[in-house]
Amino acid sequence: GENVEQHPSTLSVQEGDSAVIKCTYSDSASNYFPWYKQELGKGPQLIIDIRSNVGEKKDQRIAVTLNKTAKHFSLHITETQPEDSAVYFCAANGGTYKYIFGTGTRLKVLA
Amino acid sequence: NAGVTQTPKFQVLKTGQSMTLQCAQDMNHEYMSWYRQDPGMGLRLIHYSVGAGITDQGEVPNGYNVSRSTTEDFPLRLLSAAPSQTSVYFCASSPVGTSGGEQYFGPGTRLTVT
């Protein structure tokens, strides 16, 4: 089955700097890679996703890159703001509906 | 639209008790799923369903049962609660697509088993 590893587990950046979170997956059948943001006491919320036929996707300050050969994908947040502080999760679908999530990254944006 | 709703928000059970966590969605989504979230372990899939009458196991199905009699509802049953089932439980729904899609998560149920 699919296995997803996520690094780092915690990340602190100064406001205005960039943040990068990396994930690797094991199942080459995975074709959908979402990123979720979870604020304290709430359920996760999708912030960006990418499909296997695309190498990069951008939405304002957020971008995701996918390297299928190396089986890794990354989340990039530019010009970080205090409201970006949260826990971020990556996931892969193993080509099915059995989504496997990474263990999460706690991002702290320091003012 | 209310989106995905979960009840109760909090629950304390004694070891061996049974209970049902409720999940409902009003978006007519075919796909529904249950996850548990434990510190340092991310979200782990318990069971999922791609439509009424169809369910399948996720990563950690032992100790949990599900059924899907309607599109809207996807209850999770704990048959005999154990302290290892202390966790935060999230329900999610998504339109069924050929290669995955956004999952909409509920607010969660915090369960403590003593």
Short mmCIF file of C-alpha atoms in Angstrom, two decimals:
data_model
loop_
_atom_site.label_atom_id
_atom_site.label_comp_id
_atom_site.label_asym_id
_atom_site.label_seq_id
_atom_site.Cartn_x
_atom_site.Cartn_y
_atom_site.Cartn_z
CA GLY A 1 0.00 0.00 0.00
CA GLU A 2 0.85 3.66 -0.13
CA ASN A 3 3.18 5.23 2.41
CA VAL A 4 3.69 9.00 2.75
CA GLU A 5 6.52 10.63 4.66
CA GLN A 6 6.47 14.34 5.49
CA HIS A 7 9.27 16.65 6.63
CA PRO A 8 9.92 18.67 8.68
CA SER A 9 7.60 18.02 11.60
CA THR A 10 7.97 21.62 12.79
CA LEU A 11 9.05 24.73 10.90
CA SER A 12 9.55 28.26 12.17
CA VAL A 13 10.02 31.16 9.76
CA GLN A 14 10.08 34.91 10.04
CA GLU A 15 7.12 36.77 8.65
CA GLY A 16 7.73 37.53 4.99
CA ASP A 17 10.09 34.57 4.46
CA SER A 18 9.27 31.46 2.46
CA ALA A 19 8.36 28.05 3.85
CA VAL A 20 8.85 24.69 2.15
CA ILE A 21 7.36 21.37 3.26
CA LYS A 22 8.32 18.14 1.54
CA CYS A 23 6.59 14.79 1.15
CA THR A 24 7.61 11.52 -0.43
CA TYR A 25 5.28 8.72 -1.48
CA SER A 26 5.87 5.08 -2.32
CA ASP A 27 3.09 3.94 -4.67
CA SER A 28 3.68 4.91 -8.30
CA ALA A 29 -0.07 4.45 -8.89
CA SER A 30 -0.80 7.60 -6.86
CA ASN A 31 -2.20 10.27 -9.15
CA TYR A 32 -3.65 12.88 -6.82
CA PHE A 33 -1.71 14.84 -4.20
CA PRO A 34 -3.62 17.31 -1.99
CA TRP A 35 -2.34 19.62 0.73
CA TYR A 36 -4.52 20.45 3.73
CA LYS A 37 -4.24 23.16 6.36
CA GLN A 38 -5.57 22.52 9.84
CA GLU A 39 -6.14 25.29 12.32
CA LEU A 40 -6.48 24.59 16.02
CA GLY A 41 -9.73 22.86 16.91
CA LYS A 42 -10.91 22.57 13.32
CA GLY A 43 -11.02 20.00 10.57
CA PRO A 44 -8.44 20.09 7.76
CA GLN A 45 -9.18 22.29 4.76
CA LEU A 46 -7.79 21.85 1.25
CA ILE A 47 -5.43 24.65 0.21
CA ILE A 48 -4.03 23.27 -3.04
CA ASP A 49 -3.79 20.00 -4.94
CA ILE A 50 -1.96 18.60 -7.93
CA ARG A 51 -2.57 15.71 -10.27
CA SER A 52 0.08 13.43 -11.71
CA ASN A 53 -0.10 14.90 -15.19
CA VAL A 54 1.08 18.30 -13.92
CA GLY A 55 4.51 19.26 -12.58
CA GLU A 56 3.64 22.49 -10.82
CA LYS A 57 0.59 24.45 -9.71
CA LYS A 58 0.37 27.89 -8.17
CA ASP A 59 -2.36 29.79 -6.37
CA GLN A 60 -1.29 33.25 -5.23
CA ARG A 61 1.32 32.73 -2.47
CA ILE A 62 1.01 28.94 -2.48
CA ALA A 63 2.57 26.53 -4.95
CA VAL A 64 3.00 22.78 -5.18
CA THR A 65 5.59 20.91 -7.22
CA LEU A 66 5.54 17.24 -8.14
CA ASN A 67 8.46 15.04 -9.21
CA LYS A 68 6.99 11.70 -10.28
CA THR A 69 10.35 10.13 -11.02
CA ALA A 70 11.61 10.79 -7.50
CA LYS A 71 8.14 10.30 -5.98
CA HIS A 72 8.15 13.51 -4.04
CA PHE A 73 6.05 16.66 -3.91
CA SER A 74 6.50 19.91 -2.05
CA LEU A 75 4.44 22.80 -0.74
CA HIS A 76 5.89 26.29 -1.10
CA ILE A 77 4.46 29.28 0.74
CA THR A 78 5.95 32.67 -0.11
CA GLU A 79 5.69 35.94 1.83
CA THR A 80 4.45 34.11 4.91
CA GLN A 81 2.01 35.84 7.21
CA PRO A 82 1.01 35.13 10.83
CA GLU A 83 -2.29 33.65 9.63
CA ASP A 84 -0.30 30.96 7.77
CA SER A 85 0.58 29.47 11.18
CA ALA A 86 -1.15 26.08 11.31
CA VAL A 87 -0.53 22.37 10.78
CA TYR A 88 -0.14 21.31 7.16
CA PHE A 89 -0.73 17.78 5.84
CA CYS A 90 0.16 16.24 2.51
CA ALA A 91 -1.62 13.18 1.16
CA ALA A 92 -1.54 10.72 -1.74
CA ASN A 93 -4.33 8.51 -3.04
CA GLY A 94 -2.51 5.35 -4.17
CA GLY A 95 -4.50 5.54 -7.41
CA THR A 96 -7.65 4.73 -5.44
CA TYR A 97 -9.80 6.37 -2.79
CA LYS A 98 -7.58 5.17 0.09
CA TYR A 99 -5.99 8.50 0.89
CA ILE A 100 -2.83 8.23 2.98
CA PHE A 101 -1.77 11.33 4.87
CA GLY A 102 1.63 12.48 6.03
CA THR A 103 2.24 13.03 9.73
CA GLY A 104 1.92 16.82 9.47
CA THR A 105 4.12 19.91 9.73
CA ARG A 106 3.49 22.55 12.37
CA LEU A 107 4.34 25.90 10.77
CA LYS A 108 4.97 28.90 13.00
CA VAL A 109 5.30 32.31 11.38
CA LEU A 110 7.10 34.66 13.73
CA ALA A 111 6.10 38.31 13.61
CA ASN B 1 -25.47 24.22 3.02
CA ALA B 2 -24.31 22.94 6.40
CA GLY B 3 -21.50 20.94 4.75
CA VAL B 4 -20.28 18.01 6.86
CA THR B 5 -21.70 17.75 10.36
CA GLN B 6 -20.55 15.46 13.16
CA THR B 7 -22.13 14.61 16.48
CA PRO B 8 -21.28 14.55 19.29
CA LYS B 9 -18.40 17.04 19.62
CA PHE B 10 -17.07 15.39 22.76
CA GLN B 11 -17.65 11.95 24.27
CA VAL B 12 -16.25 10.02 27.21
CA LEU B 13 -16.72 6.26 27.27
CA LYS B 14 -15.75 3.51 29.64
CA THR B 15 -13.80 0.52 28.33
CA GLY B 16 -16.16 -1.98 26.77
CA GLN B 17 -18.98 0.45 26.04
CA SER B 18 -20.29 0.88 22.52
CA MET B 19 -21.33 4.02 20.70
CA THR B 20 -21.98 5.49 17.28
CA LEU B 21 -20.36 8.62 15.92
CA GLN B 22 -22.70 10.37 13.52
CA CYS B 23 -21.70 12.02 10.25
CA ALA B 24 -23.94 13.69 7.71
CA GLN B 25 -23.37 15.79 4.59
CA ASP B 26 -25.78 17.79 2.46
CA MET B 27 -23.63 18.21 -0.66
CA ASN B 28 -24.79 15.00 -2.38
CA HIS B 29 -21.26 13.64 -2.30
CA GLU B 30 -20.83 9.97 -3.14
CA TYR B 31 -17.53 9.52 -1.27
CA MET B 32 -17.41 9.60 2.52
CA SER B 33 -14.66 8.60 4.91
CA TRP B 34 -13.66 8.38 8.55
CA TYR B 35 -10.23 9.28 9.93
CA ARG B 36 -8.70 9.26 13.34
CA GLN B 37 -6.09 11.84 14.33
CA ASP B 38 -3.53 11.09 16.98
CA PRO B 39 -0.60 13.30 18.03
CA GLY B 40 2.38 12.82 15.73
CA MET B 41 0.55 10.35 13.49
CA GLY B 42 -1.41 12.56 11.16
CA LEU B 43 -4.77 11.40 9.84
CA ARG B 44 -5.30 7.70 9.41
CA LEU B 45 -8.13 6.32 7.29
CA ILE B 46 -10.49 3.96 9.16
CA HIS B 47 -13.22 3.18 6.61
CA TYR B 48 -14.54 4.77 3.46
CA SER B 49 -17.51 4.52 1.12
CA VAL B 50 -17.87 5.39 -2.56
CA GLY B 51 -21.65 5.28 -2.50
CA ALA B 52 -24.72 4.02 -0.68
CA GLY B 53 -24.39 0.33 0.10
CA ILE B 54 -20.62 0.27 -0.57
CA THR B 55 -17.97 0.40 2.17
CA ASP B 56 -14.34 -0.60 2.38
CA GLN B 57 -11.55 -0.73 4.93
CA GLY B 58 -8.84 1.85 5.31
CA GLU B 59 -5.52 1.66 7.18
CA VAL B 60 -6.85 1.08 10.69
CA PRO B 61 -10.31 -0.60 10.51
CA ASN B 62 -10.08 -2.94 13.51
CA GLY B 63 -12.60 -2.20 16.25
CA TYR B 64 -14.81 -0.06 14.01
CA ASN B 65 -17.86 -0.78 11.85
CA VAL B 66 -19.56 1.38 9.25
CA SER B 67 -22.61 1.23 7.05
CA ARG B 68 -23.91 3.48 4.28
CA SER B 69 -27.65 3.16 3.80
CA THR B 70 -28.10 6.68 2.38
CA THR B 71 -25.93 9.13 0.45
CA GLU B 72 -26.14 11.64 3.30
CA ASP B 73 -25.16 9.58 6.35
CA PHE B 74 -22.09 7.54 7.26
CA PRO B 75 -22.09 6.50 10.94
CA LEU B 76 -19.05 4.98 12.64
CA ARG B 77 -19.68 2.35 15.32
CA LEU B 78 -17.33 1.40 18.11
CA LEU B 79 -18.42 -2.06 19.22
CA SER B 80 -16.40 -2.35 22.45
CA ALA B 81 -14.39 0.77 23.20
CA ALA B 82 -10.75 0.46 24.23
CA PRO B 83 -8.36 3.13 25.60
CA SER B 84 -6.39 2.83 22.32
CA GLN B 85 -9.41 4.33 20.55
CA THR B 86 -8.99 7.61 22.41
CA SER B 87 -8.56 10.04 19.55
CA VAL B 88 -10.11 12.83 17.51
CA TYR B 89 -12.32 11.47 14.75
CA PHE B 90 -12.99 13.29 11.51
CA CYS B 91 -15.54 12.53 8.87
CA ALA B 92 -15.06 13.80 5.32
CA SER B 93 -16.93 13.76 2.03
CA SER B 94 -15.98 14.30 -1.59
CA PRO B 95 -17.51 14.04 -5.03
CA VAL B 96 -16.42 10.79 -6.63
CA GLY B 97 -14.01 11.36 -9.48
CA THR B 98 -11.70 9.20 -11.49
CA SER B 99 -8.55 10.52 -9.85
CA GLY B 100 -9.37 12.01 -6.50
CA GLY B 101 -10.82 15.29 -5.38
CA GLU B 102 -11.15 17.72 -2.52
CA GLN B 103 -12.37 16.22 0.71
CA TYR B 104 -14.55 18.38 2.95
CA PHE B 105 -13.94 17.64 6.60
CA GLY B 106 -16.32 17.93 9.51
CA PRO B 107 -15.37 19.66 12.78
CA GLY B 108 -14.39 16.43 14.53
CA THR B 109 -15.43 14.38 17.56
CA ARG B 110 -13.03 14.16 20.50
CA LEU B 111 -13.41 10.72 22.11
CA THR B 112 -11.86 9.67 25.39
CA VAL B 113 -12.02 6.05 26.54
CA THR B 114 -11.20 5.46 30.21
#
